[in-house]
Amino acid sequence: DTAVSQTPKYLVTQMGNDKSIKCEQNLGHDTMYWYKQDSKKFLKIMFSYNNKELIINETVPNRFSPKSPDKAHLNLHINSLELGDSAVYFCASSRQGELTGELFFGEGSRLTVL
Amino acid sequence: SQQGEEDPQALSIQEGENATMNCSYKTSINNLQWYRQNSGRGLVHLILIRSNEREKHSGRLRVTLDTSKKSSSLLITASRAADTASYFCATPSGSWGKFQFGAGTQVVVTP
């Protein structure tokens, strides 16, 4: 069973469109994250949720809106897509926000905006 | 700015050789983690070293931490082609569950 799964794996779309990426974890973790990895492989945190509550919002444009319907799911909706949004988006989870726990990552969703 | 910065950016070695990469960070930490990312895949946790530890081993991996220099190193001994991947260090940064990653070291192991 995949621990952290995200869909879709690939997403190709036009500028201005709206798209969503879904993430689910079956590890029983309380905390989930969205990270963005750019073309140079630099990984930057975007959001984290703990038990459905937004904890971290790292100065991400308002066009990005995360939603956590329950602690096992964290979705990412992106409005009015721009060329600069092209990246790989990773969902991750960890035990309740602890800074000594490991992160479990999904396989990534590669978004290409044309 | 990046909390963790890996060095070198890329490393190419032959199977059987050792691979060493370094990570420098800026602020005080209570632990540092290393992750591996295979091409087109997600990151996988390798090892965590706490601030009161100087060295830690896991299989063919050896991690050191020097808090006075704010640096860590990851050594992969007797490398294999399957070790070809990017390696990232990650440090907790500020609030709840926030980790900062560097840009990684890309390691290529040729048979």
Tab-separated table of C-alpha atoms in Angstrom:
chain	number	residue	atom	x	y	z
A	1	ASP	CA	0.000	0.000	0.000
A	2	THR	CA	1.325	3.414	-0.965
A	3	ALA	CA	1.847	5.527	2.156
A	4	VAL	CA	1.432	8.966	0.555
A	5	SER	CA	-0.290	9.035	-2.798
A	6	GLN	CA	-0.965	12.028	-4.969
A	7	THR	CA	-2.800	12.449	-8.243
A	8	PRO	CA	-2.328	13.232	-10.990
A	9	LYS	CA	1.330	12.375	-11.578
A	10	TYR	CA	1.484	14.574	-14.656
A	11	LEU	CA	-0.533	17.650	-15.500
A	12	VAL	CA	-0.163	19.709	-18.674
A	13	THR	CA	-2.378	22.739	-19.037
A	14	GLN	CA	-2.672	26.191	-20.552
A	15	MET	CA	-1.989	29.492	-18.808
A	16	GLY	CA	-5.051	30.864	-17.083
A	17	ASN	CA	-6.609	27.490	-16.349
A	18	ASP	CA	-7.479	26.174	-12.888
A	19	LYS	CA	-6.220	22.794	-11.716
A	20	SER	CA	-6.194	20.629	-8.614
A	21	ILE	CA	-3.832	18.063	-7.160
A	22	LYS	CA	-5.029	15.575	-4.585
A	23	CYS	CA	-3.090	13.881	-1.809
A	24	GLU	CA	-3.934	11.119	0.616
A	25	GLN	CA	-1.882	9.440	3.324
A	26	ASN	CA	-2.655	6.172	5.089
A	27	LEU	CA	0.010	6.493	7.782
A	28	GLY	CA	-2.263	7.951	10.427
A	29	HIS	CA	-0.165	11.119	10.509
A	30	ASP	CA	-1.610	14.361	11.776
A	31	THR	CA	0.481	16.758	9.705
A	32	MET	CA	0.557	17.122	5.930
A	33	TYR	CA	2.506	19.438	3.653
A	34	TRP	CA	2.806	20.749	0.142
A	35	TYR	CA	6.289	21.372	-1.190
A	36	LYS	CA	7.253	22.829	-4.566
A	37	GLN	CA	10.387	21.647	-6.358
A	38	ASP	CA	11.643	23.892	-9.126
A	39	SER	CA	13.691	23.019	-12.185
A	40	LYS	CA	16.927	23.325	-10.185
A	41	LYS	CA	15.585	20.788	-7.671
A	42	PHE	CA	15.289	23.356	-4.918
A	43	LEU	CA	12.518	22.242	-2.587
A	44	LYS	CA	10.423	24.870	-0.852
A	45	ILE	CA	7.608	24.432	1.629
A	46	MET	CA	4.303	25.968	0.643
A	47	PHE	CA	1.764	24.885	3.255
A	48	SER	CA	1.359	22.589	6.190
A	49	TYR	CA	-1.801	21.412	7.901
A	50	ASN	CA	-2.197	19.763	11.268
A	51	ASN	CA	-5.467	17.964	11.853
A	52	LYS	CA	-7.171	19.959	9.101
A	53	GLU	CA	-5.888	23.276	10.464
A	54	LEU	CA	-3.569	25.480	8.404
A	55	ILE	CA	-0.282	25.900	10.253
A	56	ILE	CA	2.194	27.180	7.695
A	57	ASN	CA	1.508	29.411	4.723
A	58	GLU	CA	4.780	30.399	3.174
A	59	THR	CA	3.936	33.588	1.288
A	60	VAL	CA	2.363	31.638	-1.494
A	61	PRO	CA	0.199	33.620	-3.962
A	62	ASN	CA	-3.518	33.621	-3.221
A	63	ARG	CA	-4.031	31.682	-6.427
A	64	PHE	CA	-2.921	28.621	-4.460
A	65	SER	CA	-5.536	27.341	-2.060
A	66	PRO	CA	-5.008	24.192	-0.021
A	67	LYS	CA	-7.896	22.285	1.483
A	68	SER	CA	-7.878	19.530	4.047
A	69	PRO	CA	-11.252	17.775	4.327
A	70	ASP	CA	-9.810	15.428	6.958
A	71	LYS	CA	-6.407	14.717	8.398
A	72	ALA	CA	-5.678	12.032	5.806
A	73	HIS	CA	-6.260	14.302	2.816
A	74	LEU	CA	-4.700	17.535	1.635
A	75	ASN	CA	-5.576	18.938	-1.761
A	76	LEU	CA	-4.084	21.852	-3.647
A	77	HIS	CA	-6.104	23.998	-5.995
A	78	ILE	CA	-4.388	26.491	-8.266
A	79	ASN	CA	-6.293	29.263	-10.023
A	80	SER	CA	-5.246	31.239	-13.085
A	81	LEU	CA	-2.145	29.185	-13.740
A	82	GLU	CA	1.017	31.033	-14.793
A	83	LEU	CA	4.133	29.825	-16.589
A	84	GLY	CA	6.118	30.159	-13.354
A	85	ASP	CA	3.864	27.618	-11.660
A	86	SER	CA	5.488	24.859	-13.702
A	87	ALA	CA	7.217	22.631	-11.172
A	88	VAL	CA	6.899	19.339	-9.361
A	89	TYR	CA	4.572	19.531	-6.380
A	90	PHE	CA	5.143	17.094	-3.544
A	91	CYS	CA	2.764	16.164	-0.818
A	92	ALA	CA	4.301	14.901	2.429
A	93	SER	CA	3.195	13.890	5.880
A	94	SER	CA	4.731	13.469	9.319
A	95	ARG	CA	3.671	12.690	12.859
A	96	GLN	CA	2.137	15.636	14.613
A	97	GLY	CA	4.352	18.517	13.595
A	98	GLU	CA	7.359	17.185	15.433
A	99	LEU	CA	10.619	18.559	14.231
A	100	THR	CA	12.434	15.300	14.899
A	101	GLY	CA	10.228	13.123	12.766
A	102	GLU	CA	10.826	12.146	9.212
A	103	LEU	CA	8.801	13.349	6.294
A	104	PHE	CA	7.084	10.822	4.063
A	105	PHE	CA	6.769	12.102	0.511
A	106	GLY	CA	4.457	11.241	-2.319
A	107	GLU	CA	5.833	10.594	-5.796
A	108	GLY	CA	5.175	14.138	-6.957
A	109	SER	CA	2.864	15.800	-9.468
A	110	ARG	CA	4.676	17.395	-12.388
A	111	LEU	CA	2.773	20.460	-13.530
A	112	THR	CA	3.596	21.989	-16.901
A	113	VAL	CA	1.944	25.264	-17.819
A	114	LEU	CA	2.070	26.160	-21.516
B	1	SER	CA	17.542	32.109	1.591
B	2	GLN	CA	18.314	28.431	1.834
B	3	GLN	CA	18.886	26.958	5.257
B	4	GLY	CA	20.742	23.930	3.992
B	5	GLU	CA	23.188	24.114	1.133
B	6	GLU	CA	24.770	20.993	-0.222
B	7	ASP	CA	28.216	20.762	-1.706
B	8	PRO	CA	29.200	19.659	-4.293
B	9	GLN	CA	26.233	20.224	-6.592
B	10	ALA	CA	27.169	17.145	-8.585
B	11	LEU	CA	29.397	14.152	-8.052
B	12	SER	CA	30.350	11.405	-10.480
B	13	ILE	CA	32.084	8.276	-9.217
B	14	GLN	CA	32.704	4.644	-10.117
B	15	GLU	CA	31.027	1.739	-8.408
B	16	GLY	CA	32.910	0.711	-5.316
B	17	GLU	CA	34.185	4.218	-4.574
B	18	ASN	CA	33.026	6.317	-1.671
B	19	ALA	CA	30.876	9.416	-2.150
B	20	THR	CA	31.025	12.316	0.262
B	21	MET	CA	28.762	15.324	0.256
B	22	ASN	CA	28.439	18.220	2.641
B	23	CYS	CA	25.657	20.373	3.968
B	24	SER	CA	25.965	23.764	5.622
B	25	TYR	CA	23.189	25.496	7.475
B	26	LYS	CA	22.717	28.893	9.047
B	27	THR	CA	20.725	28.689	12.269
B	28	SER	CA	20.855	26.505	15.361
B	29	ILE	CA	19.145	23.172	14.941
B	30	ASN	CA	18.144	20.251	17.110
B	31	ASN	CA	18.522	17.731	14.314
B	32	LEU	CA	19.480	17.357	10.680
B	33	GLN	CA	18.090	14.854	8.206
B	34	TRP	CA	19.296	13.449	4.911
B	35	TYR	CA	16.988	12.381	2.109
B	36	ARG	CA	17.505	10.646	-1.225
B	37	GLN	CA	15.531	11.350	-4.373
B	38	ASN	CA	15.700	9.011	-7.329
B	39	SER	CA	14.960	10.547	-10.710
B	40	GLY	CA	11.253	11.221	-11.125
B	41	ARG	CA	10.413	10.010	-7.627
B	42	GLY	CA	9.644	11.432	-4.219
B	43	LEU	CA	12.184	11.997	-1.441
B	44	VAL	CA	12.967	9.141	0.879
B	45	HIS	CA	14.291	9.632	4.393
B	46	LEU	CA	17.741	8.151	4.965
B	47	ILE	CA	18.954	9.177	8.383
B	48	LEU	CA	18.443	11.702	11.168
B	49	ILE	CA	21.220	12.976	13.398
B	50	ARG	CA	20.476	14.935	16.553
B	51	SER	CA	22.411	17.977	17.662
B	52	ASN	CA	24.016	16.074	20.552
B	53	GLU	CA	25.360	13.409	18.199
B	54	ARG	CA	28.582	13.736	16.246
B	55	GLU	CA	28.339	10.690	14.042
B	56	LYS	CA	25.730	8.161	13.040
B	57	HIS	CA	25.806	5.055	10.859
B	58	SER	CA	23.133	3.257	8.905
B	59	GLY	CA	24.312	0.442	6.649
B	60	ARG	CA	26.703	1.976	4.117
B	61	LEU	CA	25.794	5.505	5.206
B	62	ARG	CA	27.780	7.560	7.656
B	63	VAL	CA	26.625	11.000	8.729
B	64	THR	CA	28.588	13.489	10.775
B	65	LEU	CA	27.416	16.685	12.379
B	66	ASP	CA	29.569	19.589	13.524
B	67	THR	CA	27.319	22.104	15.227
B	68	SER	CA	30.203	24.532	15.826
B	69	LYS	CA	30.727	24.781	12.063
B	70	LYS	CA	27.047	24.367	11.274
B	71	SER	CA	27.820	21.599	8.835
B	72	SER	CA	27.079	17.953	8.193
B	73	SER	CA	28.479	15.373	5.833
B	74	LEU	CA	27.016	12.253	4.291
B	75	LEU	CA	29.356	9.472	3.255
B	76	ILE	CA	28.201	6.575	1.120
B	77	THR	CA	30.728	3.767	1.205
B	78	ALA	CA	31.271	1.186	-1.523
B	79	SER	CA	28.807	2.921	-3.814
B	80	ARG	CA	26.564	1.030	-6.201
B	81	ALA	CA	24.840	2.053	-9.414
B	82	ALA	CA	21.573	2.028	-7.431
B	83	ASP	CA	22.933	4.880	-5.284
B	84	THR	CA	22.582	7.201	-8.297
B	85	ALA	CA	20.222	9.874	-7.012
B	86	SER	CA	20.055	13.386	-5.593
B	87	TYR	CA	20.772	13.743	-1.905
B	88	PHE	CA	19.301	16.518	0.228
B	89	CYS	CA	19.874	17.692	3.740
B	90	ALA	CA	16.936	19.098	5.670
B	91	THR	CA	16.815	21.108	8.872
B	92	PRO	CA	13.867	22.137	11.039
B	93	SER	CA	13.283	25.824	10.685
B	94	GLY	CA	11.135	27.920	12.951
B	95	SER	CA	7.590	26.830	13.451
B	96	TRP	CA	5.664	23.624	13.531
B	97	GLY	CA	6.942	20.889	11.284
B	98	LYS	CA	8.685	23.248	8.897
B	99	PHE	CA	11.770	21.821	7.239
B	100	GLN	CA	14.205	23.632	4.994
B	101	PHE	CA	15.903	21.758	2.178
B	102	GLY	CA	18.951	22.593	0.150
B	103	ALA	CA	19.204	22.186	-3.622
B	104	GLY	CA	20.805	18.775	-3.261
B	105	THR	CA	23.877	16.943	-4.505
B	106	GLN	CA	23.360	14.916	-7.638
B	107	VAL	CA	25.348	11.690	-7.443
B	108	VAL	CA	26.011	9.500	-10.470
B	109	VAL	CA	27.567	6.099	-9.888
B	110	THR	CA	28.792	4.394	-13.020
B	111	PRO	CA	29.309	0.618	-13.183
